[in-house]
């Protein structure tokens, strides 16, 4: 995220990578993305951790 922010804000890097500063409505679309990625990483970790409270697959849900 920091690298991407540098690429679109630092003039020298903008010239090298051919980027432009996003408009405000584009930034609004980007704001929730870090939270979504963190949530998915947390869920992945919970599925892979032994003894986790989350079932690993629908087949393992007690009936």
Coordinates of C-alpha atoms in Angstrom, one line a residue:
X1 CA 0.0 0.0 0.0
X2 CA 2.8 2.4 0.9
X3 CA 4.6 1.7 -2.4
X4 CA 1.4 2.3 -4.4
X5 CA 0.8 5.6 -2.5
X6 CA 4.3 6.7 -3.4
X7 CA 4.0 5.8 -7.0
X8 CA 0.9 7.9 -7.4
X9 CA 2.0 10.9 -5.3
X10 CA 5.8 11.5 -5.8
X11 CA 6.3 13.4 -9.0
X12 CA 9.5 11.5 -10.1
X13 CA 7.8 8.1 -9.5
X14 CA 4.6 9.3 -11.3
X15 CA 6.8 10.1 -14.3
X16 CA 8.6 6.8 -14.2
X17 CA 5.5 4.6 -13.8
X18 CA 3.2 6.8 -15.8
X19 CA 0.6 7.2 -13.1
X20 CA -1.7 10.1 -12.1
X21 CA -3.2 11.1 -8.8
X22 CA -6.6 9.5 -8.5
X23 CA -9.7 11.6 -8.2
X24 CA -11.6 11.8 -4.9
X25 CA -14.4 9.4 -6.0
X26 CA -11.7 6.8 -7.0
X27 CA -10.1 7.1 -3.6
X28 CA -13.4 6.5 -1.9
X29 CA -13.6 3.1 -3.8
X30 CA -10.2 2.2 -2.5
X31 CA -10.7 3.0 1.2
X32 CA -12.4 -0.3 2.2
X33 CA -9.9 -2.6 0.4
X34 CA -7.4 -2.9 3.2
X35 CA -10.1 -4.0 5.6
X36 CA -11.4 -6.6 3.2
X37 CA -8.0 -8.0 2.7
X38 CA -7.3 -8.1 6.4
X39 CA -10.6 -9.8 7.0
X40 CA -10.0 -12.5 4.4
X41 CA -6.5 -13.1 5.7
X42 CA -7.9 -13.5 9.2
X43 CA -10.5 -16.0 7.9
X44 CA -7.8 -17.9 6.0
X45 CA -5.7 -18.1 9.1
X46 CA -8.6 -19.3 11.2
X47 CA -9.3 -22.1 8.7
X48 CA -5.7 -23.2 8.7
X49 CA -5.1 -23.1 12.5
X50 CA -5.6 -26.4 14.3
X51 CA -8.2 -26.2 17.1
X52 CA -9.9 -23.2 15.5
X53 CA -13.5 -22.5 16.4
X54 CA -14.4 -22.1 12.7
X55 CA -15.3 -25.2 10.7
X56 CA -12.8 -25.9 7.9
X57 CA -15.4 -27.0 5.4
X58 CA -19.2 -27.4 5.1
X59 CA -18.7 -31.2 5.4
X60 CA -17.3 -30.8 8.9
X61 CA -20.3 -28.9 10.3
X62 CA -22.0 -31.1 13.0
X63 CA -25.5 -32.0 12.1

